[in-house]
Amino acid sequence: MKYLVRDKIFAIGDDYWIEDEQGRHAFLVDGKALRLRDTLELKDPDGKVLITLRQKMFSLRDAMTVERDERPLATIRRKRLSLLRNHFRVTLVEGTELDVSGRILDREFTVEYEGELLAHISRQWIHVRETYAVNVIREDADAALLVAVAVCVIRMAERERED
């Protein structure tokens, strides 16, 4: 299933819809303004919070936490000791790790688990400017988590580029 994300300059307080292939609202990204740390909520079309992304406080390296139902689900950070500048690691609380690599700022990257492709993020399928697709490959994959990971690593890479 492909989800279409309108690319924009991410700012705190920005809200935007992510649509499915049929143009229906699938997820709302709700940026929380006036918070001590960067916070985003991924909501379903009815407004239920599915995933919360928070900038990790007091971390030596830039990191964001992923929460579901107000409980930690994962931590996302740039991979250490990688020759690739655009390589992030998603560590789930049970110890599972997802690798995110590719050209993040160009919106051309993948999310993999032990070499198996879970999602491919790309602009190549889209003819609308400033839009990219999150193509969730496996039907049994957690689409909300994979969309949240894509939004999060792009946000982290953009913030790093600005610094």
mmCIF file of N, CA and C in Angstrom, residues 39-152:
data_model
loop_
_atom_site.group_PDB
_atom_site.id
_atom_site.type_symbol
_atom_site.label_atom_id
_atom_site.label_comp_id
_atom_site.label_asym_id
_atom_site.label_seq_id
_atom_site.Cartn_x
_atom_site.Cartn_y
_atom_site.Cartn_z
ATOM 1 N N THR A 39 7.670 17.463 19.080
ATOM 2 C CA THR A 39 6.691 16.392 19.251
ATOM 3 C C THR A 39 5.734 16.367 18.067
ATOM 4 N N LEU A 40 5.497 15.167 17.544
ATOM 5 C CA LEU A 40 4.533 14.949 16.469
ATOM 6 C C LEU A 40 3.619 13.800 16.870
ATOM 7 N N GLU A 41 2.360 13.888 16.450
ATOM 8 C CA GLU A 41 1.443 12.778 16.649
ATOM 9 C C GLU A 41 0.935 12.330 15.288
ATOM 10 N N LEU A 42 0.928 11.030 15.072
ATOM 11 C CA LEU A 42 0.348 10.446 13.870
ATOM 12 C C LEU A 42 -1.028 9.916 14.286
ATOM 13 N N LYS A 43 -2.080 10.489 13.672
ATOM 14 C CA LYS A 43 -3.448 10.144 14.056
ATOM 15 C C LYS A 43 -4.169 9.476 12.891
ATOM 16 N N ASP A 44 -5.178 8.674 13.225
ATOM 17 C CA ASP A 44 -6.021 8.110 12.174
ATOM 18 C C ASP A 44 -7.038 9.168 11.758
ATOM 19 N N PRO A 45 -7.835 8.923 10.701
ATOM 20 C CA PRO A 45 -8.784 9.941 10.227
ATOM 21 C C PRO A 45 -9.826 10.370 11.264
ATOM 22 N N ASP A 46 -10.064 9.529 12.276
ATOM 23 C CA ASP A 46 -11.019 9.873 13.330
ATOM 24 C C ASP A 46 -10.387 10.665 14.473
ATOM 25 N N GLY A 47 -9.075 10.911 14.399
ATOM 26 C CA GLY A 47 -8.394 11.700 15.423
ATOM 27 C C GLY A 47 -7.737 10.887 16.520
ATOM 28 N N LYS A 48 -7.797 9.568 16.448
ATOM 29 C CA LYS A 48 -7.156 8.719 17.462
ATOM 30 C C LYS A 48 -5.645 8.734 17.240
ATOM 31 N N VAL A 49 -4.894 8.981 18.306
ATOM 32 C CA VAL A 49 -3.433 9.001 18.228
ATOM 33 C C VAL A 49 -2.925 7.573 18.084
ATOM 34 N N LEU A 50 -2.197 7.315 16.993
ATOM 35 C CA LEU A 50 -1.629 5.996 16.739
ATOM 36 C C LEU A 50 -0.180 5.915 17.199
ATOM 37 N N ILE A 51 0.591 6.957 16.895
ATOM 38 C CA ILE A 51 2.023 7.004 17.198
ATOM 39 C C ILE A 51 2.364 8.427 17.649
ATOM 40 N N THR A 52 3.204 8.528 18.672
ATOM 41 C CA THR A 52 3.731 9.824 19.098
ATOM 42 C C THR A 52 5.245 9.798 18.925
ATOM 43 N N LEU A 53 5.775 10.831 18.289
ATOM 44 C CA LEU A 53 7.213 10.984 18.083
ATOM 45 C C LEU A 53 7.687 12.154 18.941
ATOM 46 N N ARG A 54 8.716 11.921 19.740
ATOM 47 C CA ARG A 54 9.250 12.980 20.602
ATOM 48 C C ARG A 54 10.768 13.044 20.476
ATOM 49 N N GLN A 55 11.261 14.263 20.434
ATOM 50 C CA GLN A 55 12.708 14.454 20.449
ATOM 51 C C GLN A 55 13.205 13.992 21.804
ATOM 52 N N LYS A 56 14.238 13.177 21.792
ATOM 53 C CA LYS A 56 14.784 12.651 23.041
ATOM 54 C C LYS A 56 15.601 13.745 23.725
ATOM 55 N N MET A 57 15.281 14.005 24.970
ATOM 56 C CA MET A 57 15.981 15.047 25.729
ATOM 57 C C MET A 57 17.288 14.502 26.298
ATOM 58 N N PHE A 58 18.263 15.366 26.417
ATOM 59 C CA PHE A 58 19.542 15.063 27.056
ATOM 60 C C PHE A 58 20.234 13.849 26.429
ATOM 61 N N SER A 59 20.203 13.775 25.115
ATOM 62 C CA SER A 59 20.857 12.693 24.397
ATOM 63 C C SER A 59 22.123 13.234 23.759
ATOM 64 N N LEU A 60 23.195 12.447 23.800
ATOM 65 C CA LEU A 60 24.446 12.882 23.181
ATOM 66 C C LEU A 60 24.291 13.004 21.679
ATOM 67 N N ARG A 61 23.537 12.104 21.082
ATOM 68 C CA ARG A 61 23.266 12.157 19.647
ATOM 69 C C ARG A 61 21.788 12.437 19.466
ATOM 70 N N ASP A 62 21.462 13.123 18.369
ATOM 71 C CA ASP A 62 20.069 13.417 18.064
ATOM 72 C C ASP A 62 19.288 12.110 18.000
ATOM 73 N N ALA A 63 18.192 12.050 18.718
ATOM 74 C CA ALA A 63 17.363 10.847 18.742
ATOM 75 C C ALA A 63 15.918 11.255 18.962
ATOM 76 N N MET A 64 15.020 10.403 18.483
ATOM 77 C CA MET A 64 13.598 10.606 18.739
ATOM 78 C C MET A 64 13.022 9.296 19.258
ATOM 79 N N THR A 65 12.082 9.410 20.168
ATOM 80 C CA THR A 65 11.406 8.227 20.677
ATOM 81 C C THR A 65 10.068 8.075 19.967
ATOM 82 N N VAL A 66 9.659 6.834 19.804
ATOM 83 C CA VAL A 66 8.385 6.490 19.202
ATOM 84 C C VAL A 66 7.556 5.837 20.297
ATOM 85 N N GLU A 67 6.340 6.355 20.491
ATOM 86 C CA GLU A 67 5.465 5.808 21.538
ATOM 87 C C GLU A 67 4.135 5.385 20.923
ATOM 88 N N ARG A 68 3.568 4.342 21.490
ATOM 89 C CA ARG A 68 2.218 3.913 21.125
ATOM 90 C C ARG A 68 1.462 3.719 22.437
ATOM 91 N N ASP A 69 0.287 4.295 22.532
ATOM 92 C CA ASP A 69 -0.517 4.221 23.755
ATOM 93 C C ASP A 69 0.273 4.694 24.971
ATOM 94 N N GLU A 70 1.046 5.763 24.780
ATOM 95 C CA GLU A 70 1.853 6.407 25.821
ATOM 96 C C GLU A 70 2.931 5.503 26.410
ATOM 97 N N ARG A 71 3.278 4.430 25.686
ATOM 98 C CA ARG A 71 4.367 3.551 26.110
ATOM 99 C C ARG A 71 5.446 3.551 25.035
ATOM 100 N N PRO A 72 6.714 3.489 25.444
ATOM 101 C CA PRO A 72 7.798 3.475 24.462
ATOM 102 C C PRO A 72 7.667 2.294 23.502
ATOM 103 N N LEU A 73 7.898 2.564 22.226
ATOM 104 C CA LEU A 73 7.860 1.534 21.198
ATOM 105 C C LEU A 73 9.232 1.380 20.548
ATOM 106 N N ALA A 74 9.918 2.521 20.316
ATOM 107 C CA ALA A 74 11.215 2.465 19.635
ATOM 108 C C ALA A 74 11.982 3.767 19.840
ATOM 109 N N THR A 75 13.265 3.720 19.494
ATOM 110 C CA THR A 75 14.119 4.903 19.454
ATOM 111 C C THR A 75 14.753 4.959 18.070
ATOM 112 N N ILE A 76 14.763 6.163 17.497
ATOM 113 C CA ILE A 76 15.354 6.358 16.168
ATOM 114 C C ILE A 76 16.552 7.289 16.318
ATOM 115 N N ARG A 77 17.686 6.851 15.774
ATOM 116 C CA ARG A 77 18.887 7.698 15.784
ATOM 117 C C ARG A 77 19.762 7.353 14.595
ATOM 118 N N ARG A 78 20.652 8.282 14.283
ATOM 119 C CA ARG A 78 21.607 8.043 13.201
ATOM 120 C C ARG A 78 22.478 6.869 13.609
ATOM 121 N N LYS A 79 22.752 6.000 12.651
ATOM 122 C CA LYS A 79 23.568 4.822 12.939
ATOM 123 C C LYS A 79 25.006 5.239 13.182
ATOM 124 N N ARG A 80 25.603 4.698 14.216
ATOM 125 C CA ARG A 80 26.994 4.975 14.528
ATOM 126 C C ARG A 80 27.912 4.185 13.603
ATOM 127 N N LEU A 81 29.086 4.702 13.418
ATOM 128 C CA LEU A 81 30.132 4.020 12.669
ATOM 129 C C LEU A 81 29.681 3.555 11.286
ATOM 130 N N SER A 82 28.904 4.367 10.644
ATOM 131 C CA SER A 82 28.458 4.050 9.292
ATOM 132 C C SER A 82 29.166 4.952 8.303
ATOM 133 N N LEU A 83 29.616 4.373 7.211
ATOM 134 C CA LEU A 83 30.232 5.176 6.164
ATOM 135 C C LEU A 83 29.185 5.995 5.431
ATOM 136 N N LEU A 84 27.950 5.528 5.484
ATOM 137 C CA LEU A 84 26.857 6.255 4.843
ATOM 138 C C LEU A 84 26.323 7.315 5.795
ATOM 139 N N ARG A 85 26.270 8.527 5.331
ATOM 140 C CA ARG A 85 25.758 9.616 6.156
ATOM 141 C C ARG A 85 24.253 9.488 6.366
ATOM 142 N N ASN A 86 23.570 8.893 5.418
ATOM 143 C CA ASN A 86 22.121 8.771 5.487
ATOM 144 C C ASN A 86 21.705 7.374 5.935
ATOM 145 N N HIS A 87 22.096 7.010 7.140
ATOM 146 C CA HIS A 87 21.786 5.690 7.670
ATOM 147 C C HIS A 87 21.294 5.846 9.108
ATOM 148 N N PHE A 88 20.066 5.430 9.331
ATOM 149 C CA PHE A 88 19.468 5.520 10.657
ATOM 150 C C PHE A 88 19.124 4.123 11.146
ATOM 151 N N ARG A 89 19.040 3.983 12.455
ATOM 152 C CA ARG A 89 18.654 2.714 13.065
ATOM 153 C C ARG A 89 17.431 2.966 13.944
ATOM 154 N N VAL A 90 16.440 2.083 13.806
ATOM 155 C CA VAL A 90 15.235 2.110 14.628
ATOM 156 C C VAL A 90 15.332 0.908 15.558
ATOM 157 N N THR A 91 15.457 1.157 16.859
ATOM 158 C CA THR A 91 15.565 0.076 17.832
ATOM 159 C C THR A 91 14.245 -0.037 18.576
ATOM 160 N N LEU A 92 13.528 -1.132 18.337
ATOM 161 C CA LEU A 92 12.261 -1.377 19.019
ATOM 162 C C LEU A 92 12.540 -1.838 20.444
ATOM 163 N N VAL A 93 11.588 -1.636 21.351
ATOM 164 C CA VAL A 93 11.831 -1.924 22.763
ATOM 165 C C VAL A 93 12.164 -3.389 23.020
ATOM 166 N N GLU A 94 11.660 -4.310 22.200
ATOM 167 C CA GLU A 94 11.972 -5.730 22.421
ATOM 168 C C GLU A 94 13.321 -6.123 21.835
ATOM 169 N N GLY A 95 14.052 -5.156 21.241
ATOM 170 C CA GLY A 95 15.395 -5.409 20.747
ATOM 171 C C GLY A 95 15.509 -5.540 19.246
ATOM 172 N N THR A 96 14.401 -5.658 18.539
ATOM 173 C CA THR A 96 14.415 -5.733 17.084
ATOM 174 C C THR A 96 14.938 -4.417 16.514
ATOM 175 N N GLU A 97 15.735 -4.502 15.446
ATOM 176 C CA GLU A 97 16.261 -3.290 14.824
ATOM 177 C C GLU A 97 15.867 -3.220 13.362
ATOM 178 N N LEU A 98 15.459 -2.031 12.941
ATOM 179 C CA LEU A 98 15.166 -1.746 11.549
ATOM 180 C C LEU A 98 16.258 -0.823 11.030
ATOM 181 N N ASP A 99 16.702 -1.059 9.801
ATOM 182 C CA ASP A 99 17.703 -0.197 9.180
ATOM 183 C C ASP A 99 17.031 0.712 8.168
ATOM 184 N N VAL A 100 17.364 1.995 8.229
ATOM 185 C CA VAL A 100 16.856 2.987 7.284
ATOM 186 C C VAL A 100 18.073 3.550 6.570
ATOM 187 N N SER A 101 18.103 3.379 5.239
ATOM 188 C CA SER A 101 19.269 3.877 4.511
ATOM 189 C C SER A 101 18.883 4.305 3.102
ATOM 190 N N GLY A 102 19.681 5.210 2.574
ATOM 191 C CA GLY A 102 19.465 5.752 1.242
ATOM 192 C C GLY A 102 19.693 7.249 1.254
ATOM 193 N N ARG A 103 19.123 7.924 0.300
ATOM 194 C CA ARG A 103 19.258 9.379 0.200
ATOM 195 C C ARG A 103 18.042 10.021 0.878
ATOM 196 N N ILE A 104 18.152 10.213 2.172
ATOM 197 C CA ILE A 104 17.019 10.679 2.985
ATOM 198 C C ILE A 104 16.508 12.028 2.485
ATOM 199 N N LEU A 105 17.400 13.002 2.316
ATOM 200 C CA LEU A 105 16.979 14.343 1.916
ATOM 201 C C LEU A 105 16.401 14.380 0.504
ATOM 202 N N ASP A 106 16.760 13.389 -0.322
ATOM 203 C CA ASP A 106 16.194 13.279 -1.669
ATOM 204 C C ASP A 106 14.900 12.476 -1.688
ATOM 205 N N ARG A 107 14.504 11.960 -0.524
ATOM 206 C CA ARG A 107 13.289 11.129 -0.381
ATOM 207 C C ARG A 107 13.408 9.861 -1.219
ATOM 208 N N GLU A 108 14.579 9.228 -1.172
ATOM 209 C CA GLU A 108 14.841 7.964 -1.855
ATOM 210 C C GLU A 108 15.573 7.054 -0.870
ATOM 211 N N PHE A 109 14.814 6.273 -0.083
ATOM 212 C CA PHE A 109 15.438 5.397 0.905
ATOM 213 C C PHE A 109 14.535 4.215 1.228
ATOM 214 N N THR A 110 15.086 3.264 1.980
ATOM 215 C CA THR A 110 14.349 2.057 2.333
ATOM 216 C C THR A 110 14.371 1.828 3.837
ATOM 217 N N VAL A 111 13.401 1.033 4.294
ATOM 218 C CA VAL A 111 13.356 0.548 5.672
ATOM 219 C C VAL A 111 13.396 -0.971 5.579
ATOM 220 N N GLU A 112 14.374 -1.578 6.253
ATOM 221 C CA GLU A 112 14.567 -3.025 6.176
ATOM 222 C C GLU A 112 14.685 -3.639 7.556
ATOM 223 N N TYR A 113 14.317 -4.919 7.626
ATOM 224 C CA TYR A 113 14.518 -5.724 8.824
ATOM 225 C C TYR A 113 15.297 -6.960 8.404
ATOM 226 N N GLU A 114 16.515 -7.100 8.918
ATOM 227 C CA GLU A 114 17.402 -8.219 8.604
ATOM 228 C C GLU A 114 17.484 -8.467 7.096
ATOM 229 N N GLY A 115 17.645 -7.395 6.331
ATOM 230 C CA GLY A 115 17.794 -7.493 4.890
ATOM 231 C C GLY A 115 16.495 -7.616 4.111
ATOM 232 N N GLU A 116 15.368 -7.744 4.796
ATOM 233 C CA GLU A 116 14.072 -7.838 4.123
ATOM 234 C C GLU A 116 13.450 -6.448 4.012
ATOM 235 N N LEU A 117 13.059 -6.089 2.803
ATOM 236 C CA LEU A 117 12.476 -4.776 2.538
ATOM 237 C C LEU A 117 11.083 -4.683 3.140
ATOM 238 N N LEU A 118 10.870 -3.677 4.008
ATOM 239 C CA LEU A 118 9.558 -3.427 4.607
ATOM 240 C C LEU A 118 8.856 -2.258 3.935
ATOM 241 N N ALA A 119 9.638 -1.211 3.603
ATOM 242 C CA ALA A 119 9.050 -0.026 2.977
ATOM 243 C C ALA A 119 10.087 0.645 2.088
ATOM 244 N N HIS A 120 9.596 1.231 1.008
ATOM 245 C CA HIS A 120 10.440 1.984 0.090
ATOM 246 C C HIS A 120 9.845 3.382 -0.009
ATOM 247 N N ILE A 121 10.651 4.380 0.284
ATOM 248 C CA ILE A 121 10.208 5.778 0.234
ATOM 249 C C ILE A 121 10.825 6.385 -1.020
ATOM 250 N N SER A 122 9.970 7.003 -1.858
ATOM 251 C CA SER A 122 10.478 7.497 -3.127
ATOM 252 C C SER A 122 9.589 8.591 -3.700
ATOM 253 N N ARG A 123 10.221 9.424 -4.508
ATOM 254 C CA ARG A 123 9.491 10.420 -5.303
ATOM 255 C C ARG A 123 9.277 9.934 -6.732
ATOM 256 N N GLN A 124 9.935 8.852 -7.116
ATOM 257 C CA GLN A 124 9.940 8.456 -8.520
ATOM 258 C C GLN A 124 8.565 8.069 -9.049
ATOM 259 N N TRP A 125 7.651 7.603 -8.208
ATOM 260 C CA TRP A 125 6.321 7.203 -8.681
ATOM 261 C C TRP A 125 5.368 8.374 -8.764
ATOM 262 N N ILE A 126 5.749 9.505 -8.223
ATOM 263 C CA ILE A 126 4.828 10.621 -8.045
ATOM 264 C C ILE A 126 5.120 11.711 -9.074
ATOM 265 N N HIS A 127 4.070 12.225 -9.666
ATOM 266 C CA HIS A 127 4.227 13.296 -10.648
ATOM 267 C C HIS A 127 3.836 14.657 -10.081
ATOM 268 N N VAL A 128 3.326 14.670 -8.860
ATOM 269 C CA VAL A 128 2.967 15.922 -8.195
ATOM 270 C C VAL A 128 4.208 16.436 -7.482
ATOM 271 N N ARG A 129 4.545 17.704 -7.721
ATOM 272 C CA ARG A 129 5.722 18.290 -7.066
ATOM 273 C C ARG A 129 5.581 18.245 -5.558
ATOM 274 N N GLU A 130 6.716 18.158 -4.907
ATOM 275 C CA GLU A 130 6.787 18.218 -3.449
ATOM 276 C C GLU A 130 5.981 17.117 -2.766
ATOM 277 N N THR A 131 5.910 15.951 -3.395
ATOM 278 C CA THR A 131 5.212 14.815 -2.806
ATOM 279 C C THR A 131 6.099 13.584 -2.928
ATOM 280 N N TYR A 132 6.066 12.735 -1.902
ATOM 281 C CA TYR A 132 6.770 11.460 -1.975
ATOM 282 C C TYR A 132 5.838 10.362 -1.487
ATOM 283 N N ALA A 133 6.185 9.124 -1.823
ATOM 284 C CA ALA A 133 5.354 7.984 -1.444
ATOM 285 C C ALA A 133 6.089 7.122 -0.431
ATOM 286 N N VAL A 134 5.336 6.598 0.519
ATOM 287 C CA VAL A 134 5.822 5.568 1.432
ATOM 288 C C VAL A 134 5.114 4.298 0.984
ATOM 289 N N ASN A 135 5.852 3.427 0.332
ATOM 290 C CA ASN A 135 5.287 2.189 -0.179
ATOM 291 C C ASN A 135 5.560 1.081 0.834
ATOM 292 N N VAL A 136 4.531 0.674 1.571
ATOM 293 C CA VAL A 136 4.659 -0.401 2.551
ATOM 294 C C VAL A 136 4.563 -1.715 1.779
ATOM 295 N N ILE A 137 5.647 -2.464 1.743
ATOM 296 C CA ILE A 137 5.762 -3.654 0.909
ATOM 297 C C ILE A 137 4.996 -4.840 1.496
ATOM 298 N N ARG A 138 5.232 -5.135 2.750
ATOM 299 C CA ARG A 138 4.592 -6.303 3.380
ATOM 300 C C ARG A 138 3.205 -5.950 3.882
ATOM 301 N N GLU A 139 2.236 -6.778 3.553
ATOM 302 C CA GLU A 139 0.860 -6.529 3.983
ATOM 303 C C GLU A 139 0.698 -6.635 5.490
ATOM 304 N N ASP A 140 1.523 -7.469 6.147
ATOM 305 C CA ASP A 140 1.405 -7.648 7.588
ATOM 306 C C ASP A 140 2.251 -6.643 8.379
ATOM 307 N N ALA A 141 2.902 -5.710 7.690
ATOM 308 C CA ALA A 141 3.740 -4.707 8.360
ATOM 309 C C ALA A 141 2.863 -3.647 9.027
ATOM 310 N N ASP A 142 3.407 -3.020 10.043
ATOM 311 C CA ASP A 142 2.725 -1.948 10.772
ATOM 312 C C ASP A 142 2.878 -0.660 9.955
ATOM 313 N N ALA A 143 1.868 -0.358 9.142
ATOM 314 C CA ALA A 143 1.936 0.803 8.237
ATOM 315 C C ALA A 143 2.119 2.104 9.006
ATOM 316 N N ALA A 144 1.410 2.268 10.114
ATOM 317 C CA ALA A 144 1.532 3.510 10.893
ATOM 318 C C ALA A 144 2.959 3.690 11.393
ATOM 319 N N LEU A 145 3.581 2.630 11.859
ATOM 320 C CA LEU A 145 4.964 2.716 12.337
ATOM 321 C C LEU A 145 5.907 3.071 11.197
ATOM 322 N N LEU A 146 5.753 2.429 10.041
ATOM 323 C CA LEU A 146 6.654 2.696 8.913
ATOM 324 C C LEU A 146 6.481 4.111 8.363
ATOM 325 N N VAL A 147 5.263 4.610 8.320
ATOM 326 C CA VAL A 147 5.035 6.000 7.904
ATOM 327 C C VAL A 147 5.661 6.942 8.922
ATOM 328 N N ALA A 148 5.484 6.651 10.210
ATOM 329 C CA ALA A 148 6.066 7.486 11.263
ATOM 330 C C ALA A 148 7.589 7.494 11.178
ATOM 331 N N VAL A 149 8.198 6.348 10.910
ATOM 332 C CA VAL A 149 9.654 6.267 10.765
ATOM 333 C C VAL A 149 10.110 7.141 9.600
ATOM 334 N N ALA A 150 9.419 7.066 8.472
ATOM 335 C CA ALA A 150 9.790 7.882 7.309
ATOM 336 C C ALA A 150 9.713 9.370 7.638
ATOM 337 N N VAL A 151 8.607 9.796 8.231
ATOM 338 C CA VAL A 151 8.432 11.208 8.594
ATOM 339 C C VAL A 151 9.526 11.635 9.580
ATOM 340 N N CYS A 152 9.819 10.771 10.534
ATOM 341 C CA CYS A 152 10.789 11.094 11.585
ATOM 342 C C CYS A 152 12.211 11.228 11.042
#
